[in-house]
Coordinates of C-alpha atoms and ligand atoms in Angstrom, one line a residue:
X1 CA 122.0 75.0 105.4
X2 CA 120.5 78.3 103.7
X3 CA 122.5 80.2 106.3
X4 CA 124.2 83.5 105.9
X5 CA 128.0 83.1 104.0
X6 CA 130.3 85.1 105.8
X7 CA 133.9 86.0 104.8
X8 CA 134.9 83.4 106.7
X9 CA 134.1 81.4 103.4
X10 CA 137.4 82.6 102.2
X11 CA 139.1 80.2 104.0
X12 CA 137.8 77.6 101.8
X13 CA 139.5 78.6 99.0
X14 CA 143.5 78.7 98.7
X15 CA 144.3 81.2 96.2
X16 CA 142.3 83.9 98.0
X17 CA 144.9 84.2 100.6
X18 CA 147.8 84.7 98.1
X19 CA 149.7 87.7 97.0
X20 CA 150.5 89.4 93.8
X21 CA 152.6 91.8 92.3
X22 CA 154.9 91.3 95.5
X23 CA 152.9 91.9 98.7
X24 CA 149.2 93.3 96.6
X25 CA 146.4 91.0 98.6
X26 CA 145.3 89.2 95.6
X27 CA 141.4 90.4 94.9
X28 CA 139.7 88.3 92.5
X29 CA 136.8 90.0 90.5
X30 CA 136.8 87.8 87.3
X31 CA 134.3 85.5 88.4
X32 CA 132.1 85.6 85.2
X33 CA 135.9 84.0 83.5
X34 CA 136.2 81.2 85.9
X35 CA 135.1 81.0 89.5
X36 CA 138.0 80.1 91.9
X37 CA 138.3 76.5 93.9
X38 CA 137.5 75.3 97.2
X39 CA 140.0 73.0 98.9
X40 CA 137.3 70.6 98.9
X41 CA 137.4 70.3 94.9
X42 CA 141.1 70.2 94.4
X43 CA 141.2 67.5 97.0
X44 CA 138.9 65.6 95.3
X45 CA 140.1 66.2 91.8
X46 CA 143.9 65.5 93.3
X47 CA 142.0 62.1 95.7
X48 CA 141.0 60.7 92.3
X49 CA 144.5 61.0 90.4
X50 CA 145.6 59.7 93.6
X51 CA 143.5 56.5 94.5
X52 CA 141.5 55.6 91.9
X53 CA 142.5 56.5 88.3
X54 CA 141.2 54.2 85.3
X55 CA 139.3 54.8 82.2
X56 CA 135.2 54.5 82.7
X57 CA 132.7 52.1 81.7
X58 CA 135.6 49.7 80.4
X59 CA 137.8 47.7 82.4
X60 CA 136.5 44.9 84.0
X61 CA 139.0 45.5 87.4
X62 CA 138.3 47.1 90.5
X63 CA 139.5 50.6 89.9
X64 CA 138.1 50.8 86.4
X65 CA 134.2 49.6 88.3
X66 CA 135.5 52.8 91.2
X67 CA 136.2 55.4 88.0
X68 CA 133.0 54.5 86.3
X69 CA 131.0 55.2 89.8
X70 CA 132.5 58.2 90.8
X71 CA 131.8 59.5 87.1
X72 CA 128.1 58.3 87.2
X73 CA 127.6 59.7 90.5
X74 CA 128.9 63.1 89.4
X75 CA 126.2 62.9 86.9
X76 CA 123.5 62.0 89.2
X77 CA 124.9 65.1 91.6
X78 CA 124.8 67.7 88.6
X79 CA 121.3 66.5 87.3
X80 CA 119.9 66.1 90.6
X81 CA 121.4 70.3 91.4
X82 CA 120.1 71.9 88.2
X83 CA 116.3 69.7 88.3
X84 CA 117.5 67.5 84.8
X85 CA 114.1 66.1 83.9
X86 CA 116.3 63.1 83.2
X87 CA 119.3 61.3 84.4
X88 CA 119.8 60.3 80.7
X89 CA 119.5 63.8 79.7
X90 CA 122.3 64.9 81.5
X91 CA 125.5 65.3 78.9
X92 CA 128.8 65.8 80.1
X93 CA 130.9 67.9 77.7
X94 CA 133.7 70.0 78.1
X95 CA 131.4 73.3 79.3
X96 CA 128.9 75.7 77.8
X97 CA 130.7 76.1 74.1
X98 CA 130.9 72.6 73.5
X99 CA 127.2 71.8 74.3
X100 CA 126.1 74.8 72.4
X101 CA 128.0 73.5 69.2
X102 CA 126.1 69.9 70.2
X103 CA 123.0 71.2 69.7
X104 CA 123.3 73.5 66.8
X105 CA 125.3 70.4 64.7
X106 CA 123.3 67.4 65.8
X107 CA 119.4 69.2 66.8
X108 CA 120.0 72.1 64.4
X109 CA 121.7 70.2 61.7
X110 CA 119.3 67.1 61.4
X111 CA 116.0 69.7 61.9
X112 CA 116.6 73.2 60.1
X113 CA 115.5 74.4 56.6
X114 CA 116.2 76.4 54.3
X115 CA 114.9 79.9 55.7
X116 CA 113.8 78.2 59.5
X117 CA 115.2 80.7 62.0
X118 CA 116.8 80.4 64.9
X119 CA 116.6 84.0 67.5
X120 CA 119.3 84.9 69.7
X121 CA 120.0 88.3 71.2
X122 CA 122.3 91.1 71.6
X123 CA 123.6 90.2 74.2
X124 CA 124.8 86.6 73.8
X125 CA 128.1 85.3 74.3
X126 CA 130.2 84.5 71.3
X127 CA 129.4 80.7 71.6
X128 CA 125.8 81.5 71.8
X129 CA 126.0 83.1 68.3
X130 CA 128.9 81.4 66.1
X131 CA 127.7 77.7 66.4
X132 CA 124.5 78.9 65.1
X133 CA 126.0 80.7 62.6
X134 CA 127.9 77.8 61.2
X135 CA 124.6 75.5 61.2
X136 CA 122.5 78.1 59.7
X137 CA 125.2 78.2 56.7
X138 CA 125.4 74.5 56.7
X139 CA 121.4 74.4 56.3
X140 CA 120.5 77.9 54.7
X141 CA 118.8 78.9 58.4
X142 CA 118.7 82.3 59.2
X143 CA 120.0 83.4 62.6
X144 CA 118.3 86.5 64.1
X145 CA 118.8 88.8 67.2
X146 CA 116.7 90.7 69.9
X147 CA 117.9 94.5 70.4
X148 CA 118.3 95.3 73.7
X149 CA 116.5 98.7 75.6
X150 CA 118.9 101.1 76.6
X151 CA 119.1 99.9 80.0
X152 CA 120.3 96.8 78.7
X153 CA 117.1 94.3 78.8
X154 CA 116.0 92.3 76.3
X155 CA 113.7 94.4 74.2
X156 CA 110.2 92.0 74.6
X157 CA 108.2 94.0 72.1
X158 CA 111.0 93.9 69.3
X159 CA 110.9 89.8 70.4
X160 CA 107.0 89.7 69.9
X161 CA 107.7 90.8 66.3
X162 CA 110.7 88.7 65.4
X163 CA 108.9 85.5 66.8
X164 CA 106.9 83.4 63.6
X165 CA 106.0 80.3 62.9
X166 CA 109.5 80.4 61.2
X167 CA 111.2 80.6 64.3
X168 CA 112.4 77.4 65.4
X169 CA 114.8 77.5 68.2
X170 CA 115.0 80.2 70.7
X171 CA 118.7 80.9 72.4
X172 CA 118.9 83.2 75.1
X173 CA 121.9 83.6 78.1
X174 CA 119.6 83.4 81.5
X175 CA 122.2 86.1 82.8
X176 CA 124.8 88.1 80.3
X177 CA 128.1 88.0 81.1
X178 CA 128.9 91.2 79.8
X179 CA 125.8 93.7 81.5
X180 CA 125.0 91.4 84.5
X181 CA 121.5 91.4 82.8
X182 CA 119.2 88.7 84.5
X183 CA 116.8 88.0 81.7
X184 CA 113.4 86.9 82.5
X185 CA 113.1 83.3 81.7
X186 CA 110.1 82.3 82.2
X187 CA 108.1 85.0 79.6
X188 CA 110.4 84.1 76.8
X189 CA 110.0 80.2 77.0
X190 CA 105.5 81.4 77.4
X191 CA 106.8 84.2 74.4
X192 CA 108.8 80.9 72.3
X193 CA 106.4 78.3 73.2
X194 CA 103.9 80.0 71.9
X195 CA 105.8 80.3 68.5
X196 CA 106.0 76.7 68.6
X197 CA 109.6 77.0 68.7
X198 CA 112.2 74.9 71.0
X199 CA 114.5 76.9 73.4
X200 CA 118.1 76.7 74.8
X201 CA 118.9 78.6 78.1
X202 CA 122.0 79.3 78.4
X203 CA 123.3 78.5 82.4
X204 CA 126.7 79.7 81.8
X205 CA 126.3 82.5 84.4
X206 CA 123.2 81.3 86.0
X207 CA 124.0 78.2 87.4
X208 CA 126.9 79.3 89.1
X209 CA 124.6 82.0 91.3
X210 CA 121.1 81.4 92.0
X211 CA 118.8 77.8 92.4
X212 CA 118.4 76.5 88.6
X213 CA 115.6 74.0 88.1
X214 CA 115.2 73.1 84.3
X215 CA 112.6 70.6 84.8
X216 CA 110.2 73.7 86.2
X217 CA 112.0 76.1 83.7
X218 CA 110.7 74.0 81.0
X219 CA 113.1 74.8 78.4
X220 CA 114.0 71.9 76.1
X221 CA 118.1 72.7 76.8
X222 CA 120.3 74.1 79.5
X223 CA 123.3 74.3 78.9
X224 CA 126.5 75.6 81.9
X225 CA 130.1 75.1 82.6
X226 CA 131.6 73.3 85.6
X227 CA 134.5 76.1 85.9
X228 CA 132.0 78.9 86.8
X229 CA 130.1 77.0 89.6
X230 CA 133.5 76.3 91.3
X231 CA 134.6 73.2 89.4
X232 CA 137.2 72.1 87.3
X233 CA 138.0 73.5 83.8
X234 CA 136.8 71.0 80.8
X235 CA 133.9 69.9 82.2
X236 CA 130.6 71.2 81.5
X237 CA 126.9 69.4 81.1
X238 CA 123.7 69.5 78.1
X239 CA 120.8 68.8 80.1
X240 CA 117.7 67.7 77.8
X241 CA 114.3 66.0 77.8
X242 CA 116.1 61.9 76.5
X243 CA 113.1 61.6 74.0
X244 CA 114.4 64.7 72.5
X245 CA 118.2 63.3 72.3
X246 CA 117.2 59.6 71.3
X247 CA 115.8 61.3 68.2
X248 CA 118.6 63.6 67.3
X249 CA 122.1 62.0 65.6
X250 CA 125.7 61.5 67.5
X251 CA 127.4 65.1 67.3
X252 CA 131.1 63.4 67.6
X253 CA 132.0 59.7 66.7
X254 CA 134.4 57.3 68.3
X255 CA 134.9 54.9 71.2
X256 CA 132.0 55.1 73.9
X257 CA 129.4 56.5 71.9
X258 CA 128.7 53.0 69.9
X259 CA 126.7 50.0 70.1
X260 CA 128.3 47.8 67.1
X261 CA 130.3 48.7 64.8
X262 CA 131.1 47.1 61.5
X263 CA 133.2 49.0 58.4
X264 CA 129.5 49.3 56.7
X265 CA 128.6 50.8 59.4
X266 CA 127.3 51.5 63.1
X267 CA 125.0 51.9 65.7
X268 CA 125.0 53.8 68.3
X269 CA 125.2 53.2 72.7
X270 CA 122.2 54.3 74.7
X271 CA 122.0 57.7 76.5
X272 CA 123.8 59.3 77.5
X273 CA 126.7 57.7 76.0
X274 CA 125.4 58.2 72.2
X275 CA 127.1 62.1 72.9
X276 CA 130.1 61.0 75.0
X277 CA 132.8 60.0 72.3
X278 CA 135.9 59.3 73.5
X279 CA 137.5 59.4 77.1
X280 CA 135.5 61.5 79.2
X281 CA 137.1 64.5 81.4
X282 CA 136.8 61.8 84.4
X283 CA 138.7 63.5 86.9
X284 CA 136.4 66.9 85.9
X285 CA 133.7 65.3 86.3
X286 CA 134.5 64.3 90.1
X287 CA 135.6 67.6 91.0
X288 CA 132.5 69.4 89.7
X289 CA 130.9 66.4 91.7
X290 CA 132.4 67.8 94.7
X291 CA 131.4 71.6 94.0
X292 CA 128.2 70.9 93.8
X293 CA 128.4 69.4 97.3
X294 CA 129.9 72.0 98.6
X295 CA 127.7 74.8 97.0
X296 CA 124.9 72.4 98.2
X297 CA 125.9 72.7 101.9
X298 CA 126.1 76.4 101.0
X299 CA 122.4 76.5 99.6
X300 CA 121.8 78.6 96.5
X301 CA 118.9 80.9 97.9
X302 CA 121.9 81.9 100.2
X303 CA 124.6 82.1 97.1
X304 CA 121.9 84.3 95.3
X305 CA 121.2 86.3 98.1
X306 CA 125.0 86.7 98.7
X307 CA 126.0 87.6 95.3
X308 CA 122.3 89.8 94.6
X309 CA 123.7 92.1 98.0
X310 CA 127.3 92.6 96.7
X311 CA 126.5 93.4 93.1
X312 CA 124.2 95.5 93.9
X313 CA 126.3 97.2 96.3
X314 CA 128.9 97.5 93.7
X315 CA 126.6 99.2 91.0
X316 CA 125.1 101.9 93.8
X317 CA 128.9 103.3 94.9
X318 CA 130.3 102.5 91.0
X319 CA 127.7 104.9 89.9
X320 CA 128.8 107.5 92.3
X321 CA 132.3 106.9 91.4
X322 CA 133.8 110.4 89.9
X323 CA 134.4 109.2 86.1
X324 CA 132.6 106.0 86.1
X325 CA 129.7 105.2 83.5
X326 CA 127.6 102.0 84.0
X327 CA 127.5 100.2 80.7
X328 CA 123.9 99.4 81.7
X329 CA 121.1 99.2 84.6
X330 CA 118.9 96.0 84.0
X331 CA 115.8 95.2 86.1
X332 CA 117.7 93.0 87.6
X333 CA 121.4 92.2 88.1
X334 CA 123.6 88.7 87.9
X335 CA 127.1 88.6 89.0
X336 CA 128.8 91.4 87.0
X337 CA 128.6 94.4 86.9
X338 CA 130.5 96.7 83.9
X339 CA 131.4 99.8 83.3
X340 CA 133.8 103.0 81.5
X341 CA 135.8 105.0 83.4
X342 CA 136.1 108.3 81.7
X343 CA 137.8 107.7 78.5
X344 CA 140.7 105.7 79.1
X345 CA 140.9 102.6 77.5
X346 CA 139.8 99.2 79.3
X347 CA 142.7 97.3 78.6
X348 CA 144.9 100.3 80.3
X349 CA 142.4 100.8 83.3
X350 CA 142.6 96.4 83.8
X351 CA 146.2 96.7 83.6
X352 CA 146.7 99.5 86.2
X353 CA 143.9 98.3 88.7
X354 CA 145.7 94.8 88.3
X355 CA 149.1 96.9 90.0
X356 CA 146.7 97.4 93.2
X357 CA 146.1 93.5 93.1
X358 CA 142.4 93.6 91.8
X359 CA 141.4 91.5 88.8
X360 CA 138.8 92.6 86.8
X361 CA 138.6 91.9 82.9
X362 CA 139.0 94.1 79.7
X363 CA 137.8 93.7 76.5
X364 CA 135.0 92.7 74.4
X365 CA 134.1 89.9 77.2
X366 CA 133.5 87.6 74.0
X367 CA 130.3 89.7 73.0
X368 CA 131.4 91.9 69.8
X369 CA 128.1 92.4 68.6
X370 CA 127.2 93.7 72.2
X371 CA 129.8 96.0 71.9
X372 CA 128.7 97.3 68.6
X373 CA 125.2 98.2 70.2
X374 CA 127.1 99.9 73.0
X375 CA 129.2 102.2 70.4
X376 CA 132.3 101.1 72.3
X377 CA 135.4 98.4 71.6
X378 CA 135.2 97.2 74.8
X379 CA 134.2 97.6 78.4
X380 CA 136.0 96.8 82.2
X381 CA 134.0 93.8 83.9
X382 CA 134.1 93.5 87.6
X383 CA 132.4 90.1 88.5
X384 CA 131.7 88.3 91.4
X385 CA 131.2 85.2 93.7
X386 CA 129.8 84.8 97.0
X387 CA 133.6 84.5 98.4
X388 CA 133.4 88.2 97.5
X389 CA 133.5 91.0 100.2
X390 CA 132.4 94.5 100.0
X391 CA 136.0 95.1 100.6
X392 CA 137.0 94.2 97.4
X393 CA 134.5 96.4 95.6
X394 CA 136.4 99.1 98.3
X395 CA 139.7 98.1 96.7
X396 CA 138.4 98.3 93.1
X397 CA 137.4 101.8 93.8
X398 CA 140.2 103.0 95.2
X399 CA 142.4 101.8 92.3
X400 CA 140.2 103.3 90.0
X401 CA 140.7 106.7 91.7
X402 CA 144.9 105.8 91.8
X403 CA 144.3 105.5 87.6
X404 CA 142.3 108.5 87.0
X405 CA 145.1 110.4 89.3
X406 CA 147.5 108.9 86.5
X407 CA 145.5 110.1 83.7
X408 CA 145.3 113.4 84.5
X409 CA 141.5 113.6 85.3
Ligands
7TS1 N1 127.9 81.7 77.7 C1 128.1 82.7 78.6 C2 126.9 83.5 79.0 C3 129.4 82.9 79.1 O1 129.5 83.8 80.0 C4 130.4 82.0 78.7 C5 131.8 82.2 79.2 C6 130.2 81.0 77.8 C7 128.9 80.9 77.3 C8 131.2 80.1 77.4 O2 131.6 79.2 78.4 P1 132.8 78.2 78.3 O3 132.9 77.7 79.7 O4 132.4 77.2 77.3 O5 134.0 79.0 77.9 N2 132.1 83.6 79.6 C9 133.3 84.1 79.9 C10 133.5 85.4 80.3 O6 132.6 86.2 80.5 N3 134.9 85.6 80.4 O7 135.5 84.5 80.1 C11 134.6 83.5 79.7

């Protein structure tokens, strides 16, 4: 364990080896979107389907007892990777957006006032902002942002100031998707604490990269998405303190999430269950199970270091790249790197780089307000995993030297 990863990891995962556009070597650089699978995780997800399909924590046979153990264990492996203070704190959703809109309807909806606040940043992804938004107008809260400097960090100061004893809730990405930014974690839970207010960290690009350990964060919710941390898509976790979700109200209703129910009225099942209506995403669930045994035998300190080495490498020859403008240069760097070249659109520059076989993404990246504070409709995103090679970022370059020779510059 802990050793170095090698390219050799590539062999784990099937679509690396594919082709596109014809005979292009596929090269994958849209981690930050969705990380790609190791056979390990489709054969588990695929085992499942295979041998023991049945709905959870209902049928009284042997394959319905099999389900309900596989899906329990999965919890256990996801709470025991990311340090849940909890196994009954551990929520399984269907990713980061989902338990973002949990909180903000059933914690923010049962909790905030008339002019409470809630801060966010600049940077957040779109599901770190709208669910707030929709709560705040639900409850007449105010939602609130922290600029960014111009290297793209969190402006602290500007957060000293917008902190009060109106601030109740605290949301922050532990890594942007967007700028790569690694924000630092533990000065604004100290900065939030000290506010009095509660705080949500979102994992969505964390978890997937470096050791999380919420317990020693201390942050009353983390939220992350299976999909990014090599998983399965629909299956994603709230992990929380249980005293804090005994005392907050059932986000969706239905099957699962009861204890009795009579027409008058009902009462709802323990923990976790009280926020798992409905028929979980079982066969997610096991897969993610089996990604986070197989980034386990991996080790995270080497994932981080892995990831930390090709970024970086990534950002140093970017930079020196003829025509190529950093969107930013944070302290420190996630998984993603993004940038301009010259001033050809994104979506053209994605498109043409995508002939050459590299994918990278275009757009807003879901952060519009980001995009406002950059002056700019959108940026390119190159984003990685430790499958990655410094041959890829090699590739990238090269087909951003075959557009520019199509545009002219
Ligand atoms: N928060 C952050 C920081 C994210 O990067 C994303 C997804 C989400 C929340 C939402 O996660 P989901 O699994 O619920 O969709 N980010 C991206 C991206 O950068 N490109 O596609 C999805």
């Amino acid at each position: 364990m802990n050793k170095s990863i090698s390219s050799a990891i590539r062999d784990d995962f099937p679509v690396l080896s594919r082709k596109v556009h014809g005979d292009r070597p596929l090269v994958y650089l849209d981690n930050a979107a969705t990380s790609q699978k190791p056979e390990a995780v489709i054969a588990a997800v695929a085992g499942y389907y295979r041998r023991t399909n049945s709905n959870v924590h209902r049928g009284m046979h042997a394959l319905a007892e099999e389900a309900t153990g596989e899906y329990e264990a999965a919890r256990r492996a996801v709470g025991d990777f990311l340090g849940a203070p909890d196994p009954a704190g551990v929520i399984f959703t269907r990713g980061t957006t989902e338990s973002i809109n949990l909180v903000a309807q059933s914690w923010g909806g049962s909790v905030l006032r008339p002019g409470d606040e809630i801060l966010i940043s600049v940077m957040e992804h779109h599901s770190n902002i709208v669910p707030w938004q929709l709560v705040a107008q639900r409850t007449g809260a105010v939602v609130k942002a922290v600029p960014l400097t111009p290297e793209g960090d969190l402006d602290l100061e500007v957060m000293d100031r917008l902190l009060s004893e109106r601030t109740k809730l605290v949301s922050i990405t532990q890594v942007s998707n967007a700028l790569g930014t690694v924000n630092p974690v533990d000065t604004i839970l100290a900065k939030a604490k000290a506010a009095g207010a509660k705080v949500l960290i979102d994992g969505a690009q964390s978890a997937p990269h470096m050791p999380v350990d919420v317990k020693a964060m201390g942050c009353d919710f983390f939220v992350c998405s299976g999909h990014k941390m090599c998983g399965p898509t629909g299956i994603g976790a709230l992990i929380a303190p249980a005293e804090l979700l005994e005392a907050m109200p059932p986000f969706l209703g239905g099957g699962e999430m009861i204890d009795q129910v009579t027409i008058e009225g009902s009462t709802w099942a323990d923990l976790p269950y009280k926020f798992e209506a409905g028929t979980p995403n079982i066969a997610g669930a096991v897969g993610w199970g089996a990604a986070i045994a197989y980034l386990n035998t991996l080790g995270m300190e080497a994932v981080e270091r892995r990831v930390h080495e090709l970024v970086e490498d990534a950002a140093d020859r970017l930079s020196q790249e003829p025509g190529v403008t950093l969107t930013a240069h944070p302290q420190v760097r996630g998984g993603a790197v993004s940038f301009w070249l010259d001033d050809i659109h994104p979506h053209d520059v994605a498109q043409l780089v995508d002939q050459s076989g590299v994918a990278i993404r275009a757009g807003h990246v879901c952060c519009q307000p980001l995009m406002k504070h950059l002056g700019r409709p959108a940026i390119n995103r190159a984003s990685y995993s430790f499958y990655n090679t410094k041959a890829d970022t090699t590739s990238l370059l090269e087909a951003l030297r075959t557009t520019r020779k199509l545009f002219g510059y």
